[in-house]
PDB file of C-alpha atoms in Angstrom:
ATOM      1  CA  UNK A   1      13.988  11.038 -33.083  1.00 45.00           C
ATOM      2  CA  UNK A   2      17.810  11.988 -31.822  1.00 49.00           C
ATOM      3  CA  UNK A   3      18.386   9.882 -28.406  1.00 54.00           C
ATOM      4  CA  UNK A   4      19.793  13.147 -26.272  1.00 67.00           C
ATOM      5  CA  UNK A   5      20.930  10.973 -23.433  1.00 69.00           C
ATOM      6  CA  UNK A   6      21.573  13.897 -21.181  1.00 81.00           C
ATOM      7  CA  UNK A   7      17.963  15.199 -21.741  1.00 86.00           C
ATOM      8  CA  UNK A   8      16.875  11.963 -20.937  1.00 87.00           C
ATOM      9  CA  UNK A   9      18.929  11.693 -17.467  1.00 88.00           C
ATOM     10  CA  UNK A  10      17.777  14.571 -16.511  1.00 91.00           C
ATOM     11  CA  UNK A  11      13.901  13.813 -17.332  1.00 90.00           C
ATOM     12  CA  UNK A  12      14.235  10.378 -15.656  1.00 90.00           C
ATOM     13  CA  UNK A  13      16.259  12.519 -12.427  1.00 93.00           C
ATOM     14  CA  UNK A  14      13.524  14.996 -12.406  1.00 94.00           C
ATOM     15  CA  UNK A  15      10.959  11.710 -12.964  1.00 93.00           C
ATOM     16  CA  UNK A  16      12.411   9.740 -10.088  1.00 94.00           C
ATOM     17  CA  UNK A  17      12.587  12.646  -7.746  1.00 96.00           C
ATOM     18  CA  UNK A  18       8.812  13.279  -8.551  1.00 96.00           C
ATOM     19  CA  UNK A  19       7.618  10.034  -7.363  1.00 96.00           C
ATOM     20  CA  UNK A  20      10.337   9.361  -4.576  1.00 96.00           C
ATOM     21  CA  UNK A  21       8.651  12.888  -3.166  1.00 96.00           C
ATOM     22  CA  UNK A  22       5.147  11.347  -3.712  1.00 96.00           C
ATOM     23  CA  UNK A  23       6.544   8.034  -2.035  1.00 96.00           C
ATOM     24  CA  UNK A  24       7.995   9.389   0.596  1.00 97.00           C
ATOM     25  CA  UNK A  25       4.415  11.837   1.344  1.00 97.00           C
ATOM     26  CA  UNK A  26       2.227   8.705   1.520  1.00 96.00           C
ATOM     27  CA  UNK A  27       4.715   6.633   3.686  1.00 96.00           C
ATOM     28  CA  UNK A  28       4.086   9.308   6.112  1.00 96.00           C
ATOM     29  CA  UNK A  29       0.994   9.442   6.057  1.00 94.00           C
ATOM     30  CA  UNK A  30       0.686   5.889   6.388  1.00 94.00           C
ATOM     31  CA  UNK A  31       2.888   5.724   9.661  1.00 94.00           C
ATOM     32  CA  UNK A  32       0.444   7.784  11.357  1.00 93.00           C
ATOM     33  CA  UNK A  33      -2.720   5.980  10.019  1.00 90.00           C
ATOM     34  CA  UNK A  34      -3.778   8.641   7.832  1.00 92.00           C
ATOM     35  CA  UNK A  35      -5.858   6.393   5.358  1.00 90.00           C
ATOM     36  CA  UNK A  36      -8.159   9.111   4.110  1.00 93.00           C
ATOM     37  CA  UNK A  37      -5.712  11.637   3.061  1.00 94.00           C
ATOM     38  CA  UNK A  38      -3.847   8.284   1.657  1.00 93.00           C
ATOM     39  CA  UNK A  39      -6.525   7.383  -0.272  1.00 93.00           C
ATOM     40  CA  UNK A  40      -6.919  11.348  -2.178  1.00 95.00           C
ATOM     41  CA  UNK A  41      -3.079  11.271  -3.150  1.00 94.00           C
ATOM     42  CA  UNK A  42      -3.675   7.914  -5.136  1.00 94.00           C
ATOM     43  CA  UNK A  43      -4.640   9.772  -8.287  1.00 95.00           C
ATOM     44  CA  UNK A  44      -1.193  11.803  -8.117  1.00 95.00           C
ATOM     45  CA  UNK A  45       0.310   8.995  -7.438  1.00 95.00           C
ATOM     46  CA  UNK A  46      -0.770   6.863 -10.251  1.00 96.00           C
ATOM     47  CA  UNK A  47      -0.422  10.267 -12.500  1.00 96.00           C
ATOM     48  CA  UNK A  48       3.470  10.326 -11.219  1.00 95.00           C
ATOM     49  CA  UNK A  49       4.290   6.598 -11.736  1.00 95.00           C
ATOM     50  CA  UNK A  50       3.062   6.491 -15.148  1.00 95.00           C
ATOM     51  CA  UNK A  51       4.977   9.395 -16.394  1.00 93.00           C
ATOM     52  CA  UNK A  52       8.207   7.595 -14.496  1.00 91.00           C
ATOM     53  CA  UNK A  53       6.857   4.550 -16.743  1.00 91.00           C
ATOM     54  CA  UNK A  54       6.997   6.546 -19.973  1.00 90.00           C
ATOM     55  CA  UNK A  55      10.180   7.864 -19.531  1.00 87.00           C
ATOM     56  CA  UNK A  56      11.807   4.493 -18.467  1.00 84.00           C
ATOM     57  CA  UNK A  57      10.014   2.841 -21.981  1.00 84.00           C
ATOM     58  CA  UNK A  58      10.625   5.601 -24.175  1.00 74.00           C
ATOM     59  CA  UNK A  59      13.010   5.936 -26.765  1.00 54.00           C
ATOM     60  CA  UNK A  60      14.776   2.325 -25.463  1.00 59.00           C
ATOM     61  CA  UNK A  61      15.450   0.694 -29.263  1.00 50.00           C
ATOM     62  CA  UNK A  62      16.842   4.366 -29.957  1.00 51.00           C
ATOM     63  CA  UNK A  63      19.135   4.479 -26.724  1.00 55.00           C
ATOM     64  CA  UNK A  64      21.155   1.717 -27.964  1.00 56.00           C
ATOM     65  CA  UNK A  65      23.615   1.039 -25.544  1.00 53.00           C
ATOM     66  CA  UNK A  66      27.060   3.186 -24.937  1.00 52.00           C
ATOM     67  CA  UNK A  67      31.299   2.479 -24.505  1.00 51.00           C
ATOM     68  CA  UNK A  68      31.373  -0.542 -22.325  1.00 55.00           C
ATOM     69  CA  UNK A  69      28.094  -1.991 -23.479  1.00 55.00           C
ATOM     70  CA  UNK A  70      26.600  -0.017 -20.815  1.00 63.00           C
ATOM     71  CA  UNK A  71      22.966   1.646 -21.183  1.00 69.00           C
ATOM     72  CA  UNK A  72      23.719   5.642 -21.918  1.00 69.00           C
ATOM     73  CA  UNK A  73      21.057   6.352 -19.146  1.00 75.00           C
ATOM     74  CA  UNK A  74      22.917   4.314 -16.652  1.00 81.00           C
ATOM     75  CA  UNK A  75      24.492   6.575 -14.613  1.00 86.00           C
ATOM     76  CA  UNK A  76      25.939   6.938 -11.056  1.00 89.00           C
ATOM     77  CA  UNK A  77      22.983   9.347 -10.787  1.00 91.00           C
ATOM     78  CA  UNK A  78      20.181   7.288 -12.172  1.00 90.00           C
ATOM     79  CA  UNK A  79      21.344   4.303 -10.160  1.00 92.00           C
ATOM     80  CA  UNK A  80      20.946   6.203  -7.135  1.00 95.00           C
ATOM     81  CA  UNK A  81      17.943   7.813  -7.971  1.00 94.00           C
ATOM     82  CA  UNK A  82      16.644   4.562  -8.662  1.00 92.00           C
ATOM     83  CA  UNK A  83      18.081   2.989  -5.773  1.00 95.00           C
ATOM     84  CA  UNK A  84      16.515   5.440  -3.842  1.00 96.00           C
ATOM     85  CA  UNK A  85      13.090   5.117  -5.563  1.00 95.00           C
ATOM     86  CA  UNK A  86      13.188   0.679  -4.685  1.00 95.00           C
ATOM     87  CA  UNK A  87      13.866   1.715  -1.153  1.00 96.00           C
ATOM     88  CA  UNK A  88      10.953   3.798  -0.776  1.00 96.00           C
ATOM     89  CA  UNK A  89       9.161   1.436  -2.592  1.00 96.00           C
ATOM     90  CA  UNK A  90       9.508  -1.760  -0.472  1.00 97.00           C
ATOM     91  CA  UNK A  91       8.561   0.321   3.003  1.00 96.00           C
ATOM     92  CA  UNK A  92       5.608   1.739   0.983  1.00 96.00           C
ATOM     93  CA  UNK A  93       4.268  -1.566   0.202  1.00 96.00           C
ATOM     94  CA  UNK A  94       5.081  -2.858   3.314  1.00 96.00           C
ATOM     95  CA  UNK A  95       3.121  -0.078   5.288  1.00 95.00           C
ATOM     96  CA  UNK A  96       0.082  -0.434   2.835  1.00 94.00           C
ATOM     97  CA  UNK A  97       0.118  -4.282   3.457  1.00 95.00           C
ATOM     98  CA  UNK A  98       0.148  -3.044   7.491  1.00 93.00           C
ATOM     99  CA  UNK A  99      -2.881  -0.605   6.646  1.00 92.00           C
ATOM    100  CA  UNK A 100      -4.679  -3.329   4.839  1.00 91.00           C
ATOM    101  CA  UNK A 101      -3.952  -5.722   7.750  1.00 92.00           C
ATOM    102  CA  UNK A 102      -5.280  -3.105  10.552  1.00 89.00           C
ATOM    103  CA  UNK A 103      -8.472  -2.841   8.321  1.00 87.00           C
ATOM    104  CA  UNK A 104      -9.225  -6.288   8.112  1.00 88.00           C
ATOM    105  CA  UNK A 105      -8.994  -6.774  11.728  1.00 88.00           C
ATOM    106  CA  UNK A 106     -11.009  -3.520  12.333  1.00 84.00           C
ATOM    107  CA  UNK A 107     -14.095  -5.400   9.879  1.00 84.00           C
ATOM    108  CA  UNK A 108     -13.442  -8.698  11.989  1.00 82.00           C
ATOM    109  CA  UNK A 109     -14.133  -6.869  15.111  1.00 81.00           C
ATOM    110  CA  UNK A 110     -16.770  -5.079  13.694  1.00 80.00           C
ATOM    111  CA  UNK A 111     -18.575  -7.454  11.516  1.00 76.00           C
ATOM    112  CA  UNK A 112     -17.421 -11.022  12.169  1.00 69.00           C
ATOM    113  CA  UNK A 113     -16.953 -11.035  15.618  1.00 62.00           C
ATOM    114  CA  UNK A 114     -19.303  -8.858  17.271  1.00 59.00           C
ATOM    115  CA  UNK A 115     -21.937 -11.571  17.205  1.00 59.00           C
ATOM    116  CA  UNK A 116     -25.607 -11.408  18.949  1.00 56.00           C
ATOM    117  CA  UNK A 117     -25.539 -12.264  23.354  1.00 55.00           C
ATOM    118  CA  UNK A 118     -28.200 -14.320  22.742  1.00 57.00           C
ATOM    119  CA  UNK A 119     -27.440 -18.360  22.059  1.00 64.00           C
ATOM    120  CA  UNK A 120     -29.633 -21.171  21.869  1.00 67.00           C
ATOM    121  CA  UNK A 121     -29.267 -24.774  22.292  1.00 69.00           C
ATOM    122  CA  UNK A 122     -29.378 -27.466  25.323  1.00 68.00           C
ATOM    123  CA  UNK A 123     -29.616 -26.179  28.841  1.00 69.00           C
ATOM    124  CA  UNK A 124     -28.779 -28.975  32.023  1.00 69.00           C
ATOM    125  CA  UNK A 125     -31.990 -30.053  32.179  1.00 73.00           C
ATOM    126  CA  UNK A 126     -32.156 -31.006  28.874  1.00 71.00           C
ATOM    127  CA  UNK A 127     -34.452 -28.996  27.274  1.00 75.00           C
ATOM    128  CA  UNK A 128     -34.374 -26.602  24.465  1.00 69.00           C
ATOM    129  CA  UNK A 129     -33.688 -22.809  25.515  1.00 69.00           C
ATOM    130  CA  UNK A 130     -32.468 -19.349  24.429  1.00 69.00           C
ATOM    131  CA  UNK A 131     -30.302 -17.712  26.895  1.00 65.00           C
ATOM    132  CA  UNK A 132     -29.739 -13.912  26.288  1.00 61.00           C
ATOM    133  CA  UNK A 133     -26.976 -11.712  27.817  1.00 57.00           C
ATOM    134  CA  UNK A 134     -23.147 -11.953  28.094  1.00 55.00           C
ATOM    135  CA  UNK A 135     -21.792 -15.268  27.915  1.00 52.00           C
ATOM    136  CA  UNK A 136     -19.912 -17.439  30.374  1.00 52.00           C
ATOM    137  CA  UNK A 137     -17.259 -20.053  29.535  1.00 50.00           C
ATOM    138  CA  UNK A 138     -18.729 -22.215  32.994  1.00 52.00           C
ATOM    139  CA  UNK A 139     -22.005 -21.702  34.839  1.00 55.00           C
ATOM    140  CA  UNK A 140     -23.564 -23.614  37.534  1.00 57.00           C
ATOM    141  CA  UNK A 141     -27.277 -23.327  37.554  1.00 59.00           C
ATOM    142  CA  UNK A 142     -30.826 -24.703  36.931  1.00 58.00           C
ATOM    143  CA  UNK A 143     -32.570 -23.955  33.609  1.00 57.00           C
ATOM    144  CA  UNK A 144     -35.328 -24.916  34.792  1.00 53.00           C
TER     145      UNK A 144
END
């Protein structure tokens, strides 16, 4: 195959701008808690990143490298582009760690912590009980 190195910066330009778009949808999302529609983008997502991964593996022993010893698809373009694309891709893993975060505390609250009102053990008097309803942190009475 012919390395066509302007082909090829345009198809990783175009490639970039597909997923920065993507990116950029589901950060949005994310910032106003939008899980669900999150969570139906992930297979264009996925579809979008692994065509940006083909086109940043392909043809590399046939790009060779260019005047300067400089990669031919290293351009002031492409470095943007994939400046750009890191950028977007630190706040989107940061806002998905956030999401995950919120939804662990959300099962805590739910699961975990949201125990029974109903305790047993050793009442003042000494004997064995179960006490049911809210509990208090200090209570003054007679068990008996």
């Amino acid at each position: 195959m012919i390395f066509q190195p302007d082909r090829k910066v345009a198809s990783l330009l175009n490639g970039f701008q597909k997923v920065c778009v993507v990116l950029e949808k589901e950060n949005e999302l994310l910032k106003t808690g939008r899980i669900r529609d999150v969570v139906d983008m992930l297979p264009h997502k996925r579809k979008q990143m692994e065509a940006l991964e083909r086109l940043l593996s392909s043809d590399r022993a046939d790009a060779g490298e260019g005047a300067g010893g400089k990669h031919p698809l290293m351009t002031p373009e492409t470095e943007k582009a994939a400046a750009r694309f890191g950028t977007l891709a630190r706040l989107n893993r940061t806002l998905l760690e956030n999401a995950i975060d919120a939804q662990h505390v959300l099962i805590r609250l739910i699961v975990v912590d949201n125990e029974p009102d109903s305790t047993t053990g050793y009442g003042a008097s000494g004997q064995y009980l179960t006490k049911n309803g809210p509990q208090m942190a200090l209570q003054v009475r007679s068990d008996a």
